[in-house]
Amino acid sequence: MELRIGAIIVILVLAGAAPFAATPTSNERAAAVPFEETKQTGLSGTTVRQVQNSTLVVPKAEAYYSQYQYVVGYYGVTTLVAGLKTHQQREFGRLLTLYVSDFSGTSVNVTEDGYLRMPLSESTGWVPAQEAFFVVNSSAHVPPQRTAIVPFSNESDAHSFARQYGGSVQQWEEVRKSSRGQAGRSTRAWQQTAQRRQAQTDRTVSNIRTSLNRSVSTVVGRDAPTLEAAIERAPPNTTVVVPPGTYQVDDLRIRKPLTLRGAGANATHIVGNRNGSVITVSAPKTAIRRLSITGVGSNRSGNNRTVKNVPVPKQSWKYRYYKTHGYGDAAIVFDSAGQSSVSAVQINTTSNGIISRRSPNLTVSNLTLYGTKRWENGFVGVVALNSDVVVQDSQFYGGKIGVFTFDTSRIVIRDTSMEGMMVGVLDLYASQLLITNNTIDDTWIGVYIETRSSENIMVDNRLHNNFNGIVVEGRENYFAHNVMVHNYHGILVRGQYSVYRHNLLAYNQIGARGMTLFPTNRVTANDFVGNQKYVQTIKYNILHVWPGNYWQDAPGLQKDGEKYLSRTFRPTGPVDGLMTRATSAATLARSPALQLLRQLQQLLPGLRSNGVVDPTPLAQPVHPQLVQEAQQNYNRTGEHEDADPWDYVHN
C-alpha cells in the first residue's frame, strides 16, 4: 500500500511541476502590454462601454505578479490601491512590476461636469509607478462618480494639473499607503444594502398601491357598451370596473391614468385577436387588476417588424437588445408608463407576458403566467428595459425566460416561483438587483447574472433540479443564504470581487464550478453536502483560496473547542476531491508522503496545484439544521424527474 501511495505522490509532484512558467524576477522589468490583453478590473462593463469612444478618460494600471500568469489591468489608480490590499499573496504571489498611465504631454483636463477628459486624438503612455507623480484629491472624477488619481511622468506636469484643478502631488509609496478605494464591500455593508433595498421596495409598493386606489367612474355594460368605450369615457384617475365575462379586444390602448379592475382571474377574461399585443399602456399611474389575459400574438420579438421610436439610436450597441426584447407581442405593454401596477392577473402566452419600456417604478404582484411547455416555443414572462420593476408574489411556468432585465437598475424579484423555462432570471447589463425568497425549479439556468452586471444581491432563494442553479459573472455581487439542491451545477463562480457566504450546496452533481481567471471572489462559510464533486475548476493554473467552508467527509482532526479541522482541504485535488466517491481517499490523505508534498508546495510555490484550497475547513456545518433537513429529504445527486409537466427539456 505504501508503495502505491509513493508512486501516486511521484506523479503528483511531476504534475505539480508542469505549471512552471517564465515570470519576470524582481530584478527584471516586463514591458507594458496593450491594455485590452490584460485581465481587467475596476469598472463594470456598462461603464467601460460608456467610456469607450468618448472623451472620458480613466487612468489605468498594469501589474505583474510572481504567481499569476496574466497581467492584471486596473481601471483607476484607486482600484489599484484597493486591489493591492485585497489580493492574497497565496493566489497572486509578489508584485513584480507595476505601470500606470502617463498623462504628461497630453491635453487632459477636467470639464464642467467634473469628469476627467482628453481629446480622442490623444493617447497616454505608460510610466513605472515608482517613477510617477500622482495628483490626488483634485476635482477630477471618473465614472461612476469616483475621485480620480491622475499620474504623470513629469513632476512639473503634475504640479501644473494640481494648480488648475486642486489637489496635491504625491509619489507612489505615499499613494499606496493611503486608504483610498475599496475592492468589494464588506459582508456587513452588503447586509445593510439588502435591508435598505427591501425597505425602499416596501415603500414604493405601498405608495403605488395607495395612489391607485381610485373611485369608480365607469362600469362596462352599465355605463358603456364595450371595454374600449368604457376606457374612452372614464375620466383620468378613476376606476373602470370590468364585470365577469369574456371581452374580445383589438389592440386595446390606455392613454390616461386609470385603474382597470376585473372580478377575478377566473371571472373576467380579456381576449386579444392573436395579432399583436393585447393591452398597451402609455400613461403613468395605470393599474390592471383582477382579470385574465389570453389571445396574445405569436410574434415573440421585434426583429422581423418595423419598429419606430426605439429609445436608443440605431447605431447604438443597445439597439438590438431593445428591438428584440422590447417590441414583440405581449399581454401588456407599458411604454413610458411609470408608477403603474399589475396585480392578481393571469396571463397565458406563447410569446411575452409583460413588457416594460422606460416605465420606472412598475410593480407586478400576484401574477400567474403560463408560457409554453417547451422553452423554444415561447419567450419572456416579464421584460424590464430601462425600467425599475418590482416583481413579487408571482408564479411563472414555462416559456424561455421568467424575468429579463436590460439596461436598468434597482429591479426587485421577491417571493416568486419559476418552473420549466430555459432561464428563470436573466440579468443583462443591469445593476443593483435584489433577488430574494424565490423558488426556481426545472430550468437550464435558475439565475444568470451576466458579465457586465454589478452590485446585485441574491439572498434566501431555493434552486432545485436545474442544470445550473446560479451562473454568476459581473462584478461586486452578493450571494448568501441560498439553498441549491439536486442541480447538475449548484453555482458557477465567475466574475470579480463577489461574496458567496452561508449558502447550502447539497446533492448536486457538482457543488460549485470555479470559472474565473481573476481569483478575487470571497467564498466562505458555505456548506457542501452530498455532492458528487465538491468543486470543479477550469483547467488553468489559477489558485482560488476559499477559506472557512464546511466540506462533508473532509479528513482532519478536530481538537477540543477548535472550530477548524487540523489540515488544509483541497476540494479539487486528486486526493481530497475523491472523498465523496472513494473510501481509500481518506487513507491516502493521511499518508506521510502526501504531507511531504504539501510541505514542499509551501516552500516551492512553483509546485503548487491549481484549483481550490480551503486553508481553514470547518469541522461542523455552518447551518446544521439545513444540512440535517437536506440529508433527510434527499438521497442521491443530480436532477430528478417530477410529476408536473413543467420541465426544462434538454435538446
Phi, psi and omega in degrees: 000315180298325179296317178298315180298318179299320178296320178297320181295320177301316178298318180296320179296315179297320178294322180293333180284341184301322185286001178307134179222155178290116181233137180300138178275176181294343179264358179248153177238114177287149179283150174295147179248163174306135188301327182293348179268359181270167168273110195264150177208161174121330179226151172291158179299326179297318179291323177301317178296324178297321183284323183300142177058032174225172178280353174299141180223139179239122175303143184236168176214152175231132184233138174250132180241153186289332184241019179233123192280355180250157171276131180267127177255125182252128167275111178096133177291329176297321176296319177300311182300314180294319181297320180297331178279338186265321186300131178276135181297331180297328181272318187256333187083196182281150172284124183258309185221141183219126176243151173229161178300145178247110182267004175295139180082005178250173178259034182302139182207170176247122182272178185299333179281000177088359183272147174283126184224159179207143180303145180298335182285349182254159177216159179264155170261201180234146176222137175303136184302325181295339182257000186269161174240125189251131173267118181245155177062032173275184178276001184285136175232158172233154179300146350267094176058044176255142177295134183263140167255122190250117183264148178223149174276337182255123184297323181294326176296320179296315180294324178297317178296318181294323178296325184277324188238010178085175179098182180228163182257128179230160173259173195301315185299324178289319178296317184297326182279353184288169181261019184287149172080162179209123179263086183088155181268160174285162178301317180298319179296320178296316180298318178295322178296317178299318179296319178296319181293321177297314181296319179296321178296317178302317180294318181298312181297317180297316181296318180292318180299319180292316184291336183262009176274088192250161177287154180279131176246330188217136174241126180296133181093332177260312183257345180207144186287332183230166177296318179300317181293323179295319178295320179295323185281328188294135174293155176302152176063035174231177182253134171258119180269131179246101183296171177305143181146177178249130186236111177281129181229158179229098179055063181290129183242135174241112187247008177219156182296117180216161167249123178256111188237121177266191181258010181126153184295336178269359184241318183253119186239119174262124185238119177280177182266013180061027178221087182101189180282153183277308181233131175239125182248126179236018179239138177292164176056048176251137181237138175235121191221147164056057177201173176241154181228128173225183177077030178284144177298165186264000180279104188285331182226174178267010186296324186256026179220157177282125183238128176252159174064030171296132190286004176231151180299152182298329180280354180287147177295340180280342189303315183300320181292317179298314184293318182294310189263346185257352189227026169276180177284144181211161174294315179224133174242126172253120180236112184054047184233060183295161179059032176261173182209153171233129180212144178054047181242140174248133181234132169247123185211146171259001178234258182246156176268289181232130174244127179242117178243120177050047182232082184293151176061040171277135177243136177237114184232144175052041175272135170244117185237125176252116174261205180275151181287331172257127188300325184290349179266356182233193180218248194240141177286300178231126178249127177240109179246112182051044183219129171281117185232140170251123174243119185214155174052044187231163180232133179237132179231124173072191185084188182269313183224138176287296179231128180241126179239139179213135172055046183211177178213166175061038170282140176235126176235112186216148174058042178242168170231144180223139185206136167082019176250177178290311180227131178290298179234126177242114182255110186237118180054039181237172181207161174061037173283151170237115180241108188217141174058046176248155175241123184232120184233154166056052176234171171283314173228124178294303178225129179240109175265108190285164193299332183261016179262157184205160173059037178263151181236130178227109186224147171061038177254159178237123181236120190224134170065032176258157173292315173233121179293296180228131173246118189243118170241218176066195189221138174056063174246162185230126182229118185211147173060032174263149179244120181240111187229139173059036171259166172288303170252126176293306181211141175255114185268110178228194174071199188220146170053032175263159184243130176235114183210149176059033174261150174252122176243104190229136172055036170266158173299314176230119184300304179221149177238114179274116187234007181272147174265003183233091193282072181243001178285148178256110180245106187208153176060040175251156178254122175250112189225126170068015179281148176299317171233138176298301187215148171232140179235159175289156190272069172231158183281065180242130177258130178247124178260113179243092188274150167072039175254162175260123180242109182303135179073010177297134180284159179134160181259148174248111178286158181305125177079357182276142180274334188247159173287166188278355183221155174295148179239134180242091186295341177260001184287161182291344178254301182300327181294347181264003187302328182275353188235337185231125182290335181281349183296324181295323178295314179297322182297332182267002185290145178299327182296318179292323177298323178296317179301318182293325176293321177296322180295329177289324181279326183239090184303335178296340178273355185297150176270158175274194180092209186248138174228138174245105182287343182224066181294141182284145178277335181230156180299152175290319180235082185300326181294315178297319179297317179298318178297319179296319180292329179282327188262343184230142184224005175207161188269166172086184183285146179244151170278146176230174191283332186284161185278357187266091179228144171284125183262119179287130177278000000 
